Coordinates of C-alpha atoms and ligand atoms in Angstrom, one line a residue:
M168 CA -72.2 -3.0 -41.3
R169 CA -70.2 -0.4 -43.0
L170 CA -69.8 1.5 -39.6
L171 CA -68.6 -1.7 -38.0
Q172 CA -66.0 -2.2 -40.7
N173 CA -64.8 1.4 -40.2
S174 CA -64.4 1.0 -36.4
H175 CA -62.7 -2.3 -37.0
L176 CA -60.2 -0.6 -39.3
F177 CA -59.7 2.1 -36.7
V178 CA -59.0 -0.3 -33.9
L179 CA -56.7 -2.3 -36.2
S180 CA -54.6 0.7 -37.2
L181 CA -54.5 1.8 -33.6
V182 CA -53.1 -1.6 -32.6
G183 CA -50.7 -1.5 -35.6
L184 CA -49.4 1.9 -34.6
L185 CA -49.0 0.8 -31.0
L186 CA -47.0 -2.2 -32.2
V187 CA -44.7 -0.1 -34.4
G188 CA -44.3 2.3 -31.5
C189 CA -43.3 -0.6 -29.2
I190 CA -40.8 -2.0 -31.6
Y191 CA -39.3 1.4 -32.2
F192 CA -39.1 2.2 -28.5
G193 CA -37.7 -1.2 -27.7
Y194 CA -35.1 -0.8 -30.4
T195 CA -34.0 2.7 -29.5
S196 CA -33.8 2.0 -25.8
A197 CA -31.7 -1.1 -26.6
W198 CA -29.5 1.0 -28.8
F199 CA -29.0 3.6 -26.1
R200 CA -28.2 0.8 -23.7
Y201 CA -25.6 -0.5 -26.2
A202 CA -24.2 3.0 -26.9
G203 CA -24.1 3.6 -23.2
S204 CA -22.0 0.5 -22.6
R205 CA -19.7 1.4 -25.4
S206 CA -19.0 4.9 -24.1
G207 CA -19.5 3.7 -20.6
V208 CA -16.2 4.8 -19.0
A209 CA -16.8 8.5 -19.1
D210 CA -20.6 8.1 -18.2
R211 CA -20.2 5.9 -15.2
L212 CA -17.1 7.4 -13.6
S213 CA -16.6 10.6 -11.9
Y214 CA -13.0 11.8 -11.8
K215 CA -11.1 15.0 -11.5
Q216 CA -11.0 17.1 -14.6
P217 CA -7.7 16.6 -16.4
S218 CA -5.8 19.8 -16.8
I219 CA -4.0 20.6 -20.0
L220 CA -2.0 23.3 -18.2
N221 CA -0.9 21.8 -14.9
G222 CA 1.1 18.7 -14.5
R223 CA 4.4 17.4 -13.1
K224 CA 6.9 20.2 -13.7
D225 CA 9.9 18.5 -12.0
V226 CA 10.3 15.6 -14.5
I227 CA 9.5 14.9 -18.2
T228 CA 6.3 13.1 -18.8
V229 CA 6.7 12.6 -22.5
T230 CA 9.8 11.8 -24.6
P231 CA 10.9 13.8 -27.6
W232 CA 9.3 11.0 -29.7
L233 CA 6.1 11.4 -27.8
A234 CA 6.1 8.3 -25.7
P235 CA 4.6 8.8 -22.2
V236 CA 6.8 8.5 -19.2
V237 CA 4.9 7.0 -16.3
W238 CA 5.3 8.9 -13.0
E239 CA 3.0 9.2 -10.0
G240 CA 0.6 12.1 -10.8
T241 CA 0.5 11.4 -14.6
F242 CA -2.4 8.9 -14.6
H243 CA -5.6 8.2 -12.8
T244 CA -5.9 4.6 -11.6
T245 CA -9.7 4.3 -11.5
L246 CA -10.0 5.8 -15.0
I247 CA -7.3 3.7 -16.6
D248 CA -8.6 0.5 -14.9
A249 CA -12.1 1.2 -16.3
I250 CA -10.6 1.3 -19.8
Y251 CA -8.5 -1.9 -19.5
K252 CA -11.2 -3.8 -17.5
M253 CA -13.3 -3.9 -20.7
Q254 CA -10.5 -5.5 -22.7
N255 CA -10.3 -8.7 -20.7
I256 CA -6.5 -9.0 -21.0
T257 CA -4.0 -11.5 -19.8
V258 CA -0.5 -10.5 -18.7
A259 CA 2.2 -13.2 -18.9
T260 CA 5.1 -12.5 -16.5
T261 CA 8.4 -14.3 -16.7
V262 CA 11.1 -14.6 -14.1
F263 CA 14.3 -16.6 -13.9
A264 CA 15.4 -18.2 -10.7
L265 CA 18.4 -20.3 -11.2
G266 CA 20.9 -21.5 -8.6
K267 CA 20.8 -19.5 -5.4
Y268 CA 18.3 -17.0 -6.9
V269 CA 15.4 -19.3 -6.0
Q270 CA 15.6 -17.7 -2.5
F271 CA 14.2 -14.4 -4.0
L272 CA 11.0 -16.1 -5.4
K273 CA 9.0 -16.0 -2.2
D274 CA 9.2 -12.2 -1.6
F275 CA 8.9 -11.6 -5.3
L276 CA 5.7 -13.6 -5.7
E277 CA 4.1 -12.6 -2.4
S278 CA 4.7 -8.9 -3.0
A279 CA 3.5 -9.2 -6.6
E280 CA 0.3 -10.7 -5.3
K281 CA -0.2 -7.6 -3.3
H282 CA 0.7 -4.9 -5.8
Y283 CA 1.2 -6.2 -9.3
M284 CA -1.6 -6.1 -11.9
Q285 CA -4.2 -6.5 -9.2
G286 CA -7.6 -7.5 -10.6
Y287 CA -6.2 -8.8 -13.9
R288 CA -5.4 -12.2 -15.3
V289 CA -1.7 -12.9 -14.7
H290 CA 0.2 -16.0 -15.7
Y291 CA 3.6 -16.3 -14.1
Y292 CA 6.2 -18.4 -15.9
I293 CA 9.1 -19.4 -13.6
F294 CA 12.2 -20.6 -15.3
T295 CA 14.3 -22.6 -12.7
D296 CA 16.7 -25.5 -12.4
Q297 CA 15.0 -26.4 -9.1
P298 CA 11.2 -26.7 -9.5
E299 CA 10.9 -28.3 -6.0
A300 CA 12.3 -25.0 -4.5
V301 CA 9.5 -22.9 -6.0
P302 CA 7.5 -21.7 -2.9
T303 CA 3.8 -22.3 -2.6
V304 CA 2.3 -18.8 -2.7
T305 CA -1.4 -18.3 -2.5
L306 CA -2.4 -16.7 -5.8
G307 CA -5.4 -14.4 -6.3
A308 CA -8.4 -15.2 -8.5
S309 CA -7.5 -15.5 -12.2
R310 CA -3.9 -15.8 -11.5
S311 CA -1.8 -18.9 -12.3
L312 CA 1.8 -20.1 -12.3
T313 CA 3.8 -22.5 -14.5
T314 CA 7.2 -23.7 -13.6
L315 CA 9.6 -24.5 -16.4
K316 CA 12.7 -26.5 -15.7
I317 CA 15.8 -25.4 -17.5
P318 CA 19.5 -26.1 -16.7
S319 CA 21.5 -23.5 -14.8
S320 CA 25.0 -22.4 -15.6
N321 CA 28.2 -21.9 -13.6
R322 CA 28.5 -18.3 -15.0
W323 CA 25.9 -15.7 -14.0
Q324 CA 26.7 -13.9 -17.3
E325 CA 25.5 -17.0 -19.2
I326 CA 22.3 -17.1 -17.1
T327 CA 21.3 -13.5 -17.9
L328 CA 22.5 -13.8 -21.5
H329 CA 20.1 -16.7 -22.2
R330 CA 17.0 -14.9 -20.9
M331 CA 16.3 -13.4 -24.4
E332 CA 16.4 -16.8 -26.1
R333 CA 14.1 -18.3 -23.5
L334 CA 11.7 -15.4 -23.8
E335 CA 11.7 -15.7 -27.6
K336 CA 11.0 -19.4 -27.5
L337 CA 8.4 -19.2 -24.8
I338 CA 6.4 -16.6 -26.8
E339 CA 6.7 -18.7 -30.0
T340 CA 5.7 -22.0 -28.4
Q341 CA 3.1 -21.0 -25.8
L342 CA 2.1 -17.4 -25.7
T343 CA 1.2 -16.2 -29.2
N344 CA -2.5 -15.8 -29.4
E345 CA -2.9 -16.8 -25.8
V346 CA -1.8 -13.7 -23.9
D347 CA -2.0 -10.0 -24.7
Y348 CA 0.9 -8.5 -22.8
I349 CA 4.1 -9.8 -21.2
F350 CA 6.6 -8.5 -18.7
S351 CA 10.0 -10.1 -18.1
L352 CA 11.2 -9.1 -14.6
D353 CA 14.3 -9.7 -12.5
V354 CA 13.6 -12.0 -9.5
D355 CA 15.9 -10.3 -7.0
T356 CA 13.3 -7.7 -6.5
K357 CA 10.2 -6.8 -4.5
F358 CA 7.0 -4.8 -5.2
Y359 CA 6.3 -2.0 -2.6
G360 CA 3.6 -0.1 -4.4
H361 CA 0.9 -0.2 -7.1
W362 CA 2.0 -1.5 -10.5
G363 CA -1.0 -1.7 -12.7
V364 CA -2.2 -1.3 -16.3
E365 CA -0.7 2.1 -16.6
T366 CA 2.5 0.2 -17.5
L367 CA 1.0 -1.5 -20.5
G368 CA 2.0 -0.4 -24.0
D369 CA 3.3 -1.8 -27.3
I370 CA 6.9 -1.9 -26.2
V371 CA 7.8 -0.8 -22.7
A372 CA 11.2 0.1 -21.2
V373 CA 12.2 1.2 -17.7
I374 CA 14.7 3.9 -16.8
H375 CA 17.6 2.4 -14.9
P376 CA 17.6 4.0 -11.4
G377 CA 21.4 4.4 -11.4
Y378 CA 21.6 6.6 -14.5
Y379 CA 18.5 8.8 -14.7
S380 CA 20.5 12.1 -14.3
T381 CA 23.6 10.9 -16.1
P382 CA 24.9 12.6 -19.3
R383 CA 24.7 10.1 -22.2
D384 CA 28.4 9.8 -22.7
D385 CA 28.7 8.4 -19.2
F386 CA 26.1 5.7 -19.7
P387 CA 27.6 2.2 -19.4
Y388 CA 26.7 1.4 -23.0
E389 CA 28.9 -1.0 -24.9
R390 CA 31.6 1.2 -26.5
R391 CA 33.6 -1.4 -28.6
S392 CA 32.5 -1.2 -32.2
E393 CA 33.2 -5.0 -32.6
S394 CA 30.1 -5.7 -30.5
Q395 CA 26.6 -5.7 -31.9
A396 CA 25.6 -3.7 -28.9
Y397 CA 27.9 -0.9 -29.8
I398 CA 26.6 2.6 -29.2
P399 CA 29.0 5.4 -30.1
Y400 CA 29.6 8.4 -27.8
G401 CA 27.2 11.3 -28.6
K402 CA 24.3 8.8 -29.2
G403 CA 21.6 7.5 -26.9
D404 CA 18.4 8.7 -25.2
F405 CA 18.3 7.1 -21.8
Y406 CA 19.9 4.2 -20.0
Y407 CA 17.3 1.4 -19.7
G408 CA 17.4 -1.3 -17.1
G409 CA 17.4 -4.9 -18.1
A410 CA 15.4 -5.9 -15.1
V411 CA 12.1 -4.9 -16.7
I412 CA 11.0 -5.5 -20.3
G413 CA 7.4 -5.4 -21.3
G414 CA 4.8 -4.9 -24.0
R415 CA 2.5 -6.7 -26.4
V416 CA 3.7 -10.2 -26.9
E417 CA 4.5 -9.9 -30.6
K418 CA 6.5 -6.7 -30.0
V419 CA 8.5 -8.3 -27.1
H420 CA 9.0 -11.4 -29.3
K421 CA 10.6 -9.1 -32.0
L422 CA 12.8 -7.5 -29.3
A423 CA 13.9 -10.8 -27.7
K424 CA 14.6 -12.4 -31.1
T425 CA 16.6 -9.4 -32.3
C426 CA 18.7 -9.3 -29.1
R427 CA 19.2 -13.1 -29.2
M428 CA 20.5 -12.9 -32.8
Q429 CA 22.9 -10.0 -31.8
L430 CA 24.1 -12.0 -28.8
D431 CA 24.7 -15.0 -31.1
V432 CA 26.8 -12.8 -33.4
D433 CA 28.8 -11.5 -30.4
K434 CA 29.3 -15.0 -29.1
A435 CA 30.6 -16.2 -32.5
N436 CA 33.0 -13.2 -32.4
S437 CA 34.1 -14.0 -28.9
I438 CA 32.9 -10.7 -27.5
E439 CA 30.6 -10.2 -24.5
A440 CA 28.9 -6.8 -24.2
A441 CA 29.7 -4.7 -21.1
W442 CA 26.4 -5.5 -19.4
Q443 CA 25.4 -8.6 -21.4
E444 CA 21.7 -8.5 -22.5
E445 CA 21.2 -5.1 -21.0
S446 CA 23.7 -3.6 -23.4
H447 CA 21.9 -5.2 -26.4
L448 CA 18.5 -4.0 -25.0
N449 CA 19.8 -0.5 -24.9
K450 CA 21.1 -0.8 -28.5
Y451 CA 17.6 -2.2 -29.6
F452 CA 15.8 0.7 -27.9
L453 CA 18.0 3.3 -29.5
Y454 CA 16.8 2.2 -32.9
N455 CA 13.3 0.9 -32.0
K456 CA 12.0 3.5 -29.5
P457 CA 9.9 2.3 -26.6
T458 CA 6.3 3.4 -26.9
K459 CA 6.0 3.8 -23.1
I460 CA 8.7 4.5 -20.5
L461 CA 8.4 3.6 -16.9
S462 CA 10.1 6.1 -14.5
P463 CA 12.5 4.8 -11.9
E464 CA 9.5 4.4 -9.6
Y465 CA 9.2 1.1 -11.4
L466 CA 12.8 0.0 -10.9
W467 CA 14.4 1.3 -7.8
Q468 CA 17.2 -0.1 -5.6
D469 CA 16.7 -0.8 -1.9
T470 CA 20.1 0.7 -1.2
K471 CA 19.4 3.9 -3.1
Y472 CA 18.8 7.3 -1.4
I473 CA 15.4 8.6 -2.5
T474 CA 15.3 12.0 -4.3
P475 CA 12.3 14.4 -4.1
D476 CA 11.2 13.5 -7.7
I477 CA 10.5 9.9 -6.6
K478 CA 7.0 10.1 -5.0
I479 CA 6.5 6.4 -4.6
I480 CA 8.6 3.3 -5.0
R481 CA 6.7 0.5 -6.7
F482 CA 9.3 -2.1 -7.5
S483 CA 12.9 -2.3 -6.3
Q484 CA 16.0 -4.4 -6.5
V485 CA 16.6 -5.9 -3.1
I486 CA 20.0 -5.9 -1.4
K487 CA 22.0 -9.0 -2.2
N488 CA 25.4 -10.3 -1.4
Y489 CA 26.8 -10.9 -4.8
A490 CA 29.5 -13.2 -3.5
K491 CA 26.9 -15.4 -1.8
V492 CA 24.2 -15.6 -4.5
R493 CA 26.1 -15.7 -7.8
P494 CA 27.8 -18.9 -9.0
N495 CA 31.0 -16.9 -10.0
P496 CA 32.5 -13.5 -9.2
Ligands
UDP619 N1 19.8 -14.9 -12.4 C1 19.5 -16.2 -11.8 N2 20.6 -16.8 -11.2 C2 21.8 -16.3 -11.2 C3 22.1 -15.0 -11.8 C4 21.0 -14.4 -12.4 O1 18.4 -16.7 -11.8 O2 22.7 -17.0 -10.6 C5 18.6 -14.2 -13.1 C6 17.7 -13.6 -12.1 O3 16.4 -13.6 -12.6 C7 18.2 -12.2 -11.9 C8 18.6 -11.9 -13.4 O4 19.1 -13.2 -13.9 O5 17.2 -11.4 -11.4 C9 19.6 -10.8 -13.6 O6 20.8 -11.1 -12.8 P1 21.2 -10.2 -11.6 O7 20.0 -9.8 -10.8 O8 22.3 -10.8 -10.8 O9 21.8 -8.9 -12.3 P2 21.8 -7.4 -11.6 O10 20.3 -7.0 -11.4 O11 22.5 -7.5 -10.3 O12 22.4 -6.6 -12.7
MN620 MN1 18.8 -8.1 -10.5

């Protein structure tokens, strides 16, 4: 009887031990699986070892305030994709197509569907006075388009000036808490090469292709001190293009709101900055430095001679007949 009790106890403790073992093993393997998925990028991918010594020598890849400048050869697409894919992001993309500029929409959208943020959720917002003229372009999976009707103007300057206000209001009414990033892009453009998540950052500016080797005193900044866009000689980092503005929605909202308010002050004082909203954008970026800068690969001009530092053209302003497409000279 006593022997039987002992062997019972022995079996019971064996079963107990086994149970504890199973639970422990199950827990640890689950933990490893979890940890593996958290650190997943480096584990699953094989990519070339980054070098701390060798990089692009012909261009700067970081600004004096330590913002990266994105050039071909400074990022690894597969690696950067693996990081952003885990974040399940949405990128809103606004374009204005008023008056004759609706003709640019087809090429813009079709080329964006080939090269722009491929594999990510993109929501286009098209501001136009002619919703019926928005072409039907087949969009990829997780990509959508909303047309927003707004009145046009008989002055092109007015059209570009109002983009900041429209951007500000769109973010306030529809985008906050809905999307992560936003890009506002010119429509008289075309994508020719990869434009992906390497372009994302808190607040993103693009170097204007016309002025990337120009001394700062020759930048076409607004030089009249009466304008809110005024930048004195001897100041300024780069000349940024107004055709590309991007970043986290809340940061772009702050930019658009600030520029809109400055534009309002100028209007009340009957002064229009040299390059309208682009002048105000340059003023904003002088005092609120962009956290990421896109090289001229991300804003070229079809007419422009390609220099050896430009290894790829990703996005470019198409040739347009100003007299034919703009409502006024
Ligand atoms: N735009 C428009 N209709 C016009 C003029 C301008 O829709 O009649 C919009 C359009 O999105 C365009 C942007 O404003 O891409 C900037 O104007 P534009 O391209 O003429 O300026 P540029 O790039 O030549 O400085
Ligand atoms: Mn343009």
